């Protein structure tokens, strides 16, 4: 039986989400990969318990995480019951809906029908009465945003979510959703966008909206699917994602295009006494609107390595200029 370390919070930094009352750990654990039915349950248990023991109180899921879709929530729910259930009030658990989950016209996107049914299914899979944060996972080009907003508000009023957020919304869409949820006084506090050194799109308007509206961000893909690690510095390993023809986010072409940039960033990290991955995580946290960075891990040692980023979060102005110069070449 897992027994939590009572000093687990001593070495973790917690950051406020916008102007809300909620704080998240600087690093949160995402269950997008490595928590499906294809992954060993014992390894999942080790990852979750180790993360909590290190002060990672936030576990981020979505209804379609697996594979198969839904299995990450089911497996998380089992481990929660067996190992972490007595610590529920110390945990922040989030889920999302919006991507394809079941056939027919109601199994994806942003209708009230889809979002309410999806949240109910997620709660059932995890064995929970409520999630701490529920997100609309992607904007819906056809459903009126006011309907999506009403669905998010209803989930809070029903007690199924404490806070709500959005993911993958543009600056303009975020501003529109903010205005709608302000009318109903819904606790809309957070945006979950993709962000890393190689993909800085949120700096072109979204961070301004977040600041103006008092919202926070939790970002995913901080290591650009492994590009911002030491893994590809000397070529493409046979067992890497980039070497697989079926990898949707990473390819040999991606690696080759960024190799010069990644090697230059690696040298900056070495000069700081960090690995490239540690520096990339710390660099994300320099952004004041970012409350937390989502990390994934397939083994405990990988998670332990990522946590080392918290030992050196500060950047000098010269380091930031050097990094910007490398990224804009």
PDB file of C-alpha atoms in Angstrom, residues 15-303:
ATOM      1  CA  UNK A  15       1.881  28.909  -8.784  1.00  0.00           C
ATOM      2  CA  UNK A  16      -1.445  30.726  -8.815  1.00  0.00           C
ATOM      3  CA  UNK A  17      -3.732  30.221 -11.822  1.00  0.00           C
ATOM      4  CA  UNK A  18      -4.379  33.745 -13.067  1.00  0.00           C
ATOM      5  CA  UNK A  19      -6.370  35.693 -10.486  1.00  0.00           C
ATOM      6  CA  UNK A  20      -8.186  32.630  -9.162  1.00  0.00           C
ATOM      7  CA  UNK A  21      -7.708  31.050  -5.769  1.00  0.00           C
ATOM      8  CA  UNK A  22      -6.268  27.861  -7.269  1.00  0.00           C
ATOM      9  CA  UNK A  23      -2.574  27.002  -7.260  1.00  0.00           C
ATOM     10  CA  UNK A  24      -0.968  24.299  -9.379  1.00  0.00           C
ATOM     11  CA  UNK A  25       2.419  22.629  -9.066  1.00  0.00           C
ATOM     12  CA  UNK A  26       4.965  24.131 -11.456  1.00  0.00           C
ATOM     13  CA  UNK A  27       5.130  20.707 -13.116  1.00  0.00           C
ATOM     14  CA  UNK A  28       1.965  18.638 -13.548  1.00  0.00           C
ATOM     15  CA  UNK A  29       1.677  15.075 -14.841  1.00  0.00           C
ATOM     16  CA  UNK A  30      -0.204  14.562 -18.092  1.00  0.00           C
ATOM     17  CA  UNK A  31      -1.739  11.143 -18.797  1.00  0.00           C
ATOM     18  CA  UNK A  32      -1.992  11.512 -22.577  1.00  0.00           C
ATOM     19  CA  UNK A  33       0.547   8.725 -23.174  1.00  0.00           C
ATOM     20  CA  UNK A  34       1.656   5.740 -21.062  1.00  0.00           C
ATOM     21  CA  UNK A  35      -1.605   5.247 -19.145  1.00  0.00           C
ATOM     22  CA  UNK A  36      -3.723   3.266 -21.617  1.00  0.00           C
ATOM     23  CA  UNK A  37      -4.608  -0.416 -21.615  1.00  0.00           C
ATOM     24  CA  UNK A  38      -1.516  -1.087 -23.756  1.00  0.00           C
ATOM     25  CA  UNK A  39       0.725   0.105 -20.891  1.00  0.00           C
ATOM     26  CA  UNK A  40       1.646  -1.957 -17.788  1.00  0.00           C
ATOM     27  CA  UNK A  41      -0.598  -1.012 -14.883  1.00  0.00           C
ATOM     28  CA  UNK A  42       2.266  -1.470 -12.397  1.00  0.00           C
ATOM     29  CA  UNK A  43       4.308   1.157 -14.219  1.00  0.00           C
ATOM     30  CA  UNK A  44       1.331   3.530 -14.232  1.00  0.00           C
ATOM     31  CA  UNK A  45       0.956   3.034 -10.494  1.00  0.00           C
ATOM     32  CA  UNK A  46       4.665   3.719  -9.918  1.00  0.00           C
ATOM     33  CA  UNK A  47       4.536   6.923 -11.968  1.00  0.00           C
ATOM     34  CA  UNK A  48       1.452   8.323 -10.235  1.00  0.00           C
ATOM     35  CA  UNK A  49       2.606   7.484  -6.721  1.00  0.00           C
ATOM     36  CA  UNK A  50       6.121   8.806  -7.320  1.00  0.00           C
ATOM     37  CA  UNK A  51       4.725  12.018  -8.821  1.00  0.00           C
ATOM     38  CA  UNK A  52       2.478  12.643  -5.818  1.00  0.00           C
ATOM     39  CA  UNK A  53       5.345  11.813  -3.460  1.00  0.00           C
ATOM     40  CA  UNK A  54       7.334  14.602  -5.129  1.00  0.00           C
ATOM     41  CA  UNK A  55       4.588  17.196  -4.690  1.00  0.00           C
ATOM     42  CA  UNK A  56       2.958  16.848  -8.101  1.00  0.00           C
ATOM     43  CA  UNK A  57      -0.648  17.254  -7.023  1.00  0.00           C
ATOM     44  CA  UNK A  58      -2.176  17.767 -10.469  1.00  0.00           C
ATOM     45  CA  UNK A  59      -3.035  14.917 -12.844  1.00  0.00           C
ATOM     46  CA  UNK A  60      -4.385  15.927 -16.254  1.00  0.00           C
ATOM     47  CA  UNK A  61      -6.585  13.627 -18.329  1.00  0.00           C
ATOM     48  CA  UNK A  62      -9.114  13.722 -21.168  1.00  0.00           C
ATOM     49  CA  UNK A  63     -11.900  11.399 -22.202  1.00  0.00           C
ATOM     50  CA  UNK A  64     -10.001  10.276 -25.320  1.00  0.00           C
ATOM     51  CA  UNK A  65      -6.668   9.479 -23.629  1.00  0.00           C
ATOM     52  CA  UNK A  66      -5.465   5.898 -23.903  1.00  0.00           C
ATOM     53  CA  UNK A  67      -5.293   3.952 -26.121  1.00  0.00           C
ATOM     54  CA  UNK A  68      -8.011   2.887 -26.375  1.00  0.00           C
ATOM     55  CA  UNK A  69      -9.919   6.095 -25.712  1.00  0.00           C
ATOM     56  CA  UNK A  70     -11.216   6.172 -22.153  1.00  0.00           C
ATOM     57  CA  UNK A  71      -8.684   3.691 -20.789  1.00  0.00           C
ATOM     58  CA  UNK A  72      -6.417   6.334 -19.195  1.00  0.00           C
ATOM     59  CA  UNK A  73      -9.320   7.582 -17.069  1.00  0.00           C
ATOM     60  CA  UNK A  74     -10.339   4.021 -16.203  1.00  0.00           C
ATOM     61  CA  UNK A  75      -6.800   3.048 -15.163  1.00  0.00           C
ATOM     62  CA  UNK A  76      -6.308   6.288 -13.255  1.00  0.00           C
ATOM     63  CA  UNK A  77      -9.560   5.661 -11.411  1.00  0.00           C
ATOM     64  CA  UNK A  78      -8.420   2.202 -10.385  1.00  0.00           C
ATOM     65  CA  UNK A  79      -5.074   3.470  -9.066  1.00  0.00           C
ATOM     66  CA  UNK A  80      -6.830   6.339  -7.314  1.00  0.00           C
ATOM     67  CA  UNK A  81      -9.109   3.890  -5.498  1.00  0.00           C
ATOM     68  CA  UNK A  82      -6.326   1.472  -4.610  1.00  0.00           C
ATOM     69  CA  UNK A  83      -3.522   3.886  -3.722  1.00  0.00           C
ATOM     70  CA  UNK A  84      -4.389   7.576  -3.602  1.00  0.00           C
ATOM     71  CA  UNK A  85      -8.069   7.737  -2.688  1.00  0.00           C
ATOM     72  CA  UNK A  86      -7.491   8.982   0.850  1.00  0.00           C
ATOM     73  CA  UNK A  87      -5.560  11.942  -0.592  1.00  0.00           C
ATOM     74  CA  UNK A  88      -8.351  13.125  -2.933  1.00  0.00           C
ATOM     75  CA  UNK A  89      -8.599  16.535  -1.257  1.00  0.00           C
ATOM     76  CA  UNK A  90      -4.890  17.107  -1.884  1.00  0.00           C
ATOM     77  CA  UNK A  91      -5.253  16.405  -5.608  1.00  0.00           C
ATOM     78  CA  UNK A  92      -6.270  18.447  -8.620  1.00  0.00           C
ATOM     79  CA  UNK A  93      -7.788  16.164 -11.254  1.00  0.00           C
ATOM     80  CA  UNK A  94      -8.798  17.497 -14.655  1.00  0.00           C
ATOM     81  CA  UNK A  95     -10.446  16.086 -17.741  1.00  0.00           C
ATOM     82  CA  UNK A  96     -11.593  17.329 -21.137  1.00  0.00           C
ATOM     83  CA  UNK A  97     -14.044  16.634 -23.935  1.00  0.00           C
ATOM     84  CA  UNK A  98     -14.300  17.688 -27.550  1.00  0.00           C
ATOM     85  CA  UNK A  99     -12.423  15.102 -29.609  1.00  0.00           C
ATOM     86  CA  UNK A 100     -14.065  12.012 -31.102  1.00  0.00           C
ATOM     87  CA  UNK A 101     -15.286   9.466 -28.551  1.00  0.00           C
ATOM     88  CA  UNK A 102     -18.311   7.592 -29.930  1.00  0.00           C
ATOM     89  CA  UNK A 103     -20.160   7.255 -33.250  1.00  0.00           C
ATOM     90  CA  UNK A 104     -23.027   9.446 -34.318  1.00  0.00           C
ATOM     91  CA  UNK A 105     -23.561  13.204 -34.211  1.00  0.00           C
ATOM     92  CA  UNK A 106     -23.085  13.643 -30.436  1.00  0.00           C
ATOM     93  CA  UNK A 107     -19.731  11.947 -29.886  1.00  0.00           C
ATOM     94  CA  UNK A 108     -17.399  14.930 -30.330  1.00  0.00           C
ATOM     95  CA  UNK A 109     -17.062  18.745 -30.579  1.00  0.00           C
ATOM     96  CA  UNK A 110     -18.800  21.230 -28.294  1.00  0.00           C
ATOM     97  CA  UNK A 111     -22.562  20.780 -28.060  1.00  0.00           C
ATOM     98  CA  UNK A 112     -24.218  20.731 -24.659  1.00  0.00           C
ATOM     99  CA  UNK A 113     -25.257  17.134 -25.387  1.00  0.00           C
ATOM    100  CA  UNK A 114     -21.660  16.057 -25.977  1.00  0.00           C
ATOM    101  CA  UNK A 115     -20.054  17.935 -23.090  1.00  0.00           C
ATOM    102  CA  UNK A 116     -22.552  16.872 -20.414  1.00  0.00           C
ATOM    103  CA  UNK A 117     -22.532  13.237 -21.539  1.00  0.00           C
ATOM    104  CA  UNK A 118     -18.726  13.248 -21.808  1.00  0.00           C
ATOM    105  CA  UNK A 119     -18.240  14.634 -18.315  1.00  0.00           C
ATOM    106  CA  UNK A 120     -20.655  12.073 -16.875  1.00  0.00           C
ATOM    107  CA  UNK A 121     -18.755   9.265 -18.598  1.00  0.00           C
ATOM    108  CA  UNK A 122     -15.395  10.580 -17.377  1.00  0.00           C
ATOM    109  CA  UNK A 123     -16.609  10.780 -13.784  1.00  0.00           C
ATOM    110  CA  UNK A 124     -17.921   7.237 -14.000  1.00  0.00           C
ATOM    111  CA  UNK A 125     -14.647   5.888 -15.436  1.00  0.00           C
ATOM    112  CA  UNK A 126     -12.597   7.572 -12.706  1.00  0.00           C
ATOM    113  CA  UNK A 127     -15.040   6.854  -9.892  1.00  0.00           C
ATOM    114  CA  UNK A 128     -15.309  10.536  -8.957  1.00  0.00           C
ATOM    115  CA  UNK A 129     -18.128  12.824  -7.906  1.00  0.00           C
ATOM    116  CA  UNK A 130     -16.419  15.830  -9.505  1.00  0.00           C
ATOM    117  CA  UNK A 131     -13.303  16.953 -11.341  1.00  0.00           C
ATOM    118  CA  UNK A 132     -11.395  20.008 -10.227  1.00  0.00           C
ATOM    119  CA  UNK A 133     -11.070  21.367 -13.778  1.00  0.00           C
ATOM    120  CA  UNK A 134     -13.118  20.458 -16.852  1.00  0.00           C
ATOM    121  CA  UNK A 135     -11.985  21.724 -20.259  1.00  0.00           C
ATOM    122  CA  UNK A 136     -13.536  22.098 -23.662  1.00  0.00           C
ATOM    123  CA  UNK A 137     -10.739  20.351 -25.550  1.00  0.00           C
ATOM    124  CA  UNK A 138     -10.976  22.165 -28.896  1.00  0.00           C
ATOM    125  CA  UNK A 139     -13.101  24.904 -30.429  1.00  0.00           C
ATOM    126  CA  UNK A 140     -16.161  23.791 -32.390  1.00  0.00           C
ATOM    127  CA  UNK A 141     -16.539  25.563 -35.759  1.00  0.00           C
ATOM    128  CA  UNK A 142     -20.280  24.809 -35.960  1.00  0.00           C
ATOM    129  CA  UNK A 143     -21.774  24.924 -32.460  1.00  0.00           C
ATOM    130  CA  UNK A 144     -22.463  28.486 -31.208  1.00  0.00           C
ATOM    131  CA  UNK A 145     -19.939  29.282 -28.506  1.00  0.00           C
ATOM    132  CA  UNK A 146     -22.735  30.426 -26.216  1.00  0.00           C
ATOM    133  CA  UNK A 147     -24.018  26.834 -26.131  1.00  0.00           C
ATOM    134  CA  UNK A 148     -20.590  25.492 -25.189  1.00  0.00           C
ATOM    135  CA  UNK A 149     -20.332  28.175 -22.514  1.00  0.00           C
ATOM    136  CA  UNK A 150     -23.744  27.216 -21.108  1.00  0.00           C
ATOM    137  CA  UNK A 151     -22.647  23.571 -20.925  1.00  0.00           C
ATOM    138  CA  UNK A 152     -19.479  24.456 -18.988  1.00  0.00           C
ATOM    139  CA  UNK A 153     -21.481  26.636 -16.631  1.00  0.00           C
ATOM    140  CA  UNK A 154     -24.022  23.869 -16.087  1.00  0.00           C
ATOM    141  CA  UNK A 155     -21.296  21.412 -15.092  1.00  0.00           C
ATOM    142  CA  UNK A 156     -20.174  23.789 -12.353  1.00  0.00           C
ATOM    143  CA  UNK A 157     -23.738  24.383 -11.159  1.00  0.00           C
ATOM    144  CA  UNK A 158     -24.342  20.619 -11.070  1.00  0.00           C
ATOM    145  CA  UNK A 159     -21.255  20.173  -8.883  1.00  0.00           C
ATOM    146  CA  UNK A 160     -19.428  18.087 -11.476  1.00  0.00           C
ATOM    147  CA  UNK A 161     -16.564  20.577 -11.922  1.00  0.00           C
ATOM    148  CA  UNK A 162     -15.082  23.190  -9.608  1.00  0.00           C
ATOM    149  CA  UNK A 163     -13.454  25.236 -12.384  1.00  0.00           C
ATOM    150  CA  UNK A 164     -13.620  25.205 -16.178  1.00  0.00           C
ATOM    151  CA  UNK A 165     -11.162  25.930 -18.943  1.00  0.00           C
ATOM    152  CA  UNK A 166     -10.506  25.656 -22.662  1.00  0.00           C
ATOM    153  CA  UNK A 167      -7.757  24.079 -24.724  1.00  0.00           C
ATOM    154  CA  UNK A 168      -6.438  24.878 -28.209  1.00  0.00           C
ATOM    155  CA  UNK A 169      -8.490  28.103 -28.456  1.00  0.00           C
ATOM    156  CA  UNK A 170      -7.084  31.114 -30.296  1.00  0.00           C
ATOM    157  CA  UNK A 171      -6.688  34.489 -28.614  1.00  0.00           C
ATOM    158  CA  UNK A 172      -9.930  35.719 -30.194  1.00  0.00           C
ATOM    159  CA  UNK A 173     -11.874  32.596 -29.226  1.00  0.00           C
ATOM    160  CA  UNK A 174     -10.555  32.800 -25.677  1.00  0.00           C
ATOM    161  CA  UNK A 175     -11.673  36.418 -25.370  1.00  0.00           C
ATOM    162  CA  UNK A 176     -15.143  35.480 -26.645  1.00  0.00           C
ATOM    163  CA  UNK A 177     -15.482  32.582 -24.209  1.00  0.00           C
ATOM    164  CA  UNK A 178     -14.295  34.786 -21.356  1.00  0.00           C
ATOM    165  CA  UNK A 179     -16.989  37.361 -22.084  1.00  0.00           C
ATOM    166  CA  UNK A 180     -19.708  34.693 -22.183  1.00  0.00           C
ATOM    167  CA  UNK A 181     -18.651  33.032 -18.935  1.00  0.00           C
ATOM    168  CA  UNK A 182     -18.269  36.352 -17.147  1.00  0.00           C
ATOM    169  CA  UNK A 183     -21.992  36.929 -17.681  1.00  0.00           C
ATOM    170  CA  UNK A 184     -22.860  33.774 -15.752  1.00  0.00           C
ATOM    171  CA  UNK A 185     -20.044  34.252 -13.192  1.00  0.00           C
ATOM    172  CA  UNK A 186     -18.670  30.832 -14.093  1.00  0.00           C
ATOM    173  CA  UNK A 187     -15.188  30.129 -12.648  1.00  0.00           C
ATOM    174  CA  UNK A 188     -13.402  30.076 -16.008  1.00  0.00           C
ATOM    175  CA  UNK A 189      -9.763  30.281 -14.966  1.00  0.00           C
ATOM    176  CA  UNK A 190      -7.441  28.434 -17.336  1.00  0.00           C
ATOM    177  CA  UNK A 191      -6.336  27.749 -20.909  1.00  0.00           C
ATOM    178  CA  UNK A 192      -4.341  24.685 -21.989  1.00  0.00           C
ATOM    179  CA  UNK A 193      -2.362  25.455 -25.169  1.00  0.00           C
ATOM    180  CA  UNK A 194       0.624  23.830 -26.829  1.00  0.00           C
ATOM    181  CA  UNK A 195       3.803  25.823 -26.105  1.00  0.00           C
ATOM    182  CA  UNK A 196       7.529  25.244 -26.309  1.00  0.00           C
ATOM    183  CA  UNK A 197      10.692  26.874 -27.624  1.00  0.00           C
ATOM    184  CA  UNK A 198       9.914  25.699 -31.147  1.00  0.00           C
ATOM    185  CA  UNK A 199       6.221  26.652 -31.075  1.00  0.00           C
ATOM    186  CA  UNK A 200       5.670  30.073 -29.479  1.00  0.00           C
ATOM    187  CA  UNK A 201       2.285  30.910 -30.982  1.00  0.00           C
ATOM    188  CA  UNK A 202       0.697  31.887 -27.662  1.00  0.00           C
ATOM    189  CA  UNK A 203       2.991  34.927 -27.491  1.00  0.00           C
ATOM    190  CA  UNK A 204       1.201  36.381 -30.527  1.00  0.00           C
ATOM    191  CA  UNK A 205      -1.917  37.609 -28.728  1.00  0.00           C
ATOM    192  CA  UNK A 206      -3.053  34.811 -26.424  1.00  0.00           C
ATOM    193  CA  UNK A 207      -0.823  35.725 -23.477  1.00  0.00           C
ATOM    194  CA  UNK A 208      -2.141  39.292 -23.736  1.00  0.00           C
ATOM    195  CA  UNK A 209      -5.729  38.041 -23.465  1.00  0.00           C
ATOM    196  CA  UNK A 210      -4.838  35.808 -20.519  1.00  0.00           C
ATOM    197  CA  UNK A 211      -3.204  38.721 -18.711  1.00  0.00           C
ATOM    198  CA  UNK A 212      -6.039  41.144 -19.417  1.00  0.00           C
ATOM    199  CA  UNK A 213      -8.709  38.660 -18.301  1.00  0.00           C
ATOM    200  CA  UNK A 214      -6.872  37.305 -15.263  1.00  0.00           C
ATOM    201  CA  UNK A 215      -6.615  33.786 -16.687  1.00  0.00           C
ATOM    202  CA  UNK A 216      -3.756  31.349 -16.270  1.00  0.00           C
ATOM    203  CA  UNK A 217      -2.247  28.780 -18.612  1.00  0.00           C
ATOM    204  CA  UNK A 218      -1.036  25.221 -18.283  1.00  0.00           C
ATOM    205  CA  UNK A 219       0.946  24.241 -21.358  1.00  0.00           C
ATOM    206  CA  UNK A 220       1.425  20.896 -23.053  1.00  0.00           C
ATOM    207  CA  UNK A 221       4.160  19.518 -25.306  1.00  0.00           C
ATOM    208  CA  UNK A 222       6.918  21.555 -23.576  1.00  0.00           C
ATOM    209  CA  UNK A 223       9.628  19.310 -25.014  1.00  0.00           C
ATOM    210  CA  UNK A 224       8.210  19.307 -28.576  1.00  0.00           C
ATOM    211  CA  UNK A 225       7.631  15.537 -28.590  1.00  0.00           C
ATOM    212  CA  UNK A 226      11.231  14.928 -27.561  1.00  0.00           C
ATOM    213  CA  UNK A 227      12.972  17.344 -29.927  1.00  0.00           C
ATOM    214  CA  UNK A 228      13.977  19.529 -26.967  1.00  0.00           C
ATOM    215  CA  UNK A 229      15.861  16.734 -25.231  1.00  0.00           C
ATOM    216  CA  UNK A 230      19.243  15.098 -25.709  1.00  0.00           C
ATOM    217  CA  UNK A 231      17.607  12.231 -27.597  1.00  0.00           C
ATOM    218  CA  UNK A 232      18.185  13.534 -31.135  1.00  0.00           C
ATOM    219  CA  UNK A 233      21.484  15.364 -30.750  1.00  0.00           C
ATOM    220  CA  UNK A 234      23.426  12.616 -32.519  1.00  0.00           C
ATOM    221  CA  UNK A 235      20.867  11.389 -35.021  1.00  0.00           C
ATOM    222  CA  UNK A 236      17.566   9.528 -34.908  1.00  0.00           C
ATOM    223  CA  UNK A 237      17.560   6.424 -32.687  1.00  0.00           C
ATOM    224  CA  UNK A 238      15.967   3.287 -34.102  1.00  0.00           C
ATOM    225  CA  UNK A 239      13.462   3.113 -31.209  1.00  0.00           C
ATOM    226  CA  UNK A 240      12.439   6.791 -31.327  1.00  0.00           C
ATOM    227  CA  UNK A 241       9.049   8.236 -32.255  1.00  0.00           C
ATOM    228  CA  UNK A 242      10.631  10.124 -35.160  1.00  0.00           C
ATOM    229  CA  UNK A 243      11.792   6.839 -36.697  1.00  0.00           C
ATOM    230  CA  UNK A 244       8.249   5.448 -36.759  1.00  0.00           C
ATOM    231  CA  UNK A 245       6.280   6.073 -39.923  1.00  0.00           C
ATOM    232  CA  UNK A 246       2.991   6.234 -37.979  1.00  0.00           C
ATOM    233  CA  UNK A 247       4.049   9.029 -35.589  1.00  0.00           C
ATOM    234  CA  UNK A 248       1.577  11.921 -36.181  1.00  0.00           C
ATOM    235  CA  UNK A 249       3.605  14.639 -34.444  1.00  0.00           C
ATOM    236  CA  UNK A 250       7.236  13.818 -35.099  1.00  0.00           C
ATOM    237  CA  UNK A 251       9.148  12.713 -38.199  1.00  0.00           C
ATOM    238  CA  UNK A 252      12.707  12.391 -39.435  1.00  0.00           C
ATOM    239  CA  UNK A 253      12.084  15.575 -41.415  1.00  0.00           C
ATOM    240  CA  UNK A 254      11.108  17.477 -38.220  1.00  0.00           C
ATOM    241  CA  UNK A 255      14.296  16.362 -36.529  1.00  0.00           C
ATOM    242  CA  UNK A 256      16.578  17.276 -39.428  1.00  0.00           C
ATOM    243  CA  UNK A 257      14.986  20.733 -39.776  1.00  0.00           C
ATOM    244  CA  UNK A 258      15.618  21.610 -36.134  1.00  0.00           C
ATOM    245  CA  UNK A 259      18.939  19.864 -35.523  1.00  0.00           C
ATOM    246  CA  UNK A 260      21.101  22.993 -35.770  1.00  0.00           C
ATOM    247  CA  UNK A 261      18.762  24.915 -33.468  1.00  0.00           C
ATOM    248  CA  UNK A 262      18.542  22.088 -30.945  1.00  0.00           C
ATOM    249  CA  UNK A 263      22.326  21.681 -30.805  1.00  0.00           C
ATOM    250  CA  UNK A 264      22.764  25.412 -30.156  1.00  0.00           C
ATOM    251  CA  UNK A 265      20.135  25.314 -27.390  1.00  0.00           C
ATOM    252  CA  UNK A 266      21.856  22.277 -25.914  1.00  0.00           C
ATOM    253  CA  UNK A 267      25.061  24.282 -25.547  1.00  0.00           C
ATOM    254  CA  UNK A 268      23.191  27.033 -23.662  1.00  0.00           C
ATOM    255  CA  UNK A 269      21.785  24.377 -21.340  1.00  0.00           C
ATOM    256  CA  UNK A 270      25.237  22.895 -20.745  1.00  0.00           C
ATOM    257  CA  UNK A 271      26.547  26.344 -19.835  1.00  0.00           C
ATOM    258  CA  UNK A 272      23.692  26.616 -17.296  1.00  0.00           C
ATOM    259  CA  UNK A 273      24.492  23.232 -15.794  1.00  0.00           C
ATOM    260  CA  UNK A 274      21.264  21.694 -17.086  1.00  0.00           C
ATOM    261  CA  UNK A 275      20.138  19.177 -19.648  1.00  0.00           C
ATOM    262  CA  UNK A 276      18.298  20.558 -22.658  1.00  0.00           C
ATOM    263  CA  UNK A 277      15.010  19.138 -21.322  1.00  0.00           C
ATOM    264  CA  UNK A 278      15.506  20.777 -17.923  1.00  0.00           C
ATOM    265  CA  UNK A 279      16.222  24.134 -19.553  1.00  0.00           C
ATOM    266  CA  UNK A 280      13.233  23.816 -21.907  1.00  0.00           C
ATOM    267  CA  UNK A 281      10.885  23.234 -18.964  1.00  0.00           C
ATOM    268  CA  UNK A 282      12.398  26.111 -17.000  1.00  0.00           C
ATOM    269  CA  UNK A 283      12.133  28.372 -20.065  1.00  0.00           C
ATOM    270  CA  UNK A 284       8.393  27.722 -20.297  1.00  0.00           C
ATOM    271  CA  UNK A 285       7.964  28.687 -16.657  1.00  0.00           C
ATOM    272  CA  UNK A 286       9.619  32.058 -17.243  1.00  0.00           C
ATOM    273  CA  UNK A 287       6.337  33.119 -18.925  1.00  0.00           C
ATOM    274  CA  UNK A 288       4.281  34.873 -16.181  1.00  0.00           C
ATOM    275  CA  UNK A 289       0.880  33.671 -17.416  1.00  0.00           C
ATOM    276  CA  UNK A 290       1.936  30.012 -17.174  1.00  0.00           C
ATOM    277  CA  UNK A 291       0.942  28.451 -13.869  1.00  0.00           C
ATOM    278  CA  UNK A 292       2.108  24.940 -14.718  1.00  0.00           C
ATOM    279  CA  UNK A 293       3.822  22.873 -17.394  1.00  0.00           C
ATOM    280  CA  UNK A 294       2.464  19.435 -18.280  1.00  0.00           C
ATOM    281  CA  UNK A 295       5.055  16.713 -18.495  1.00  0.00           C
ATOM    282  CA  UNK A 296       4.670  13.145 -19.642  1.00  0.00           C
ATOM    283  CA  UNK A 297       6.789  10.206 -18.566  1.00  0.00           C
ATOM    284  CA  UNK A 298       7.092   6.528 -19.393  1.00  0.00           C
ATOM    285  CA  UNK A 299       9.262   5.657 -16.392  1.00  0.00           C
ATOM    286  CA  UNK A 300       9.985   7.033 -12.936  1.00  0.00           C
ATOM    287  CA  UNK A 301      13.595   7.928 -13.779  1.00  0.00           C
ATOM    288  CA  UNK A 302      12.377  10.165 -16.613  1.00  0.00           C
ATOM    289  CA  UNK A 303       9.986  11.938 -14.267  1.00  0.00           C
TER     290      UNK A 303
END
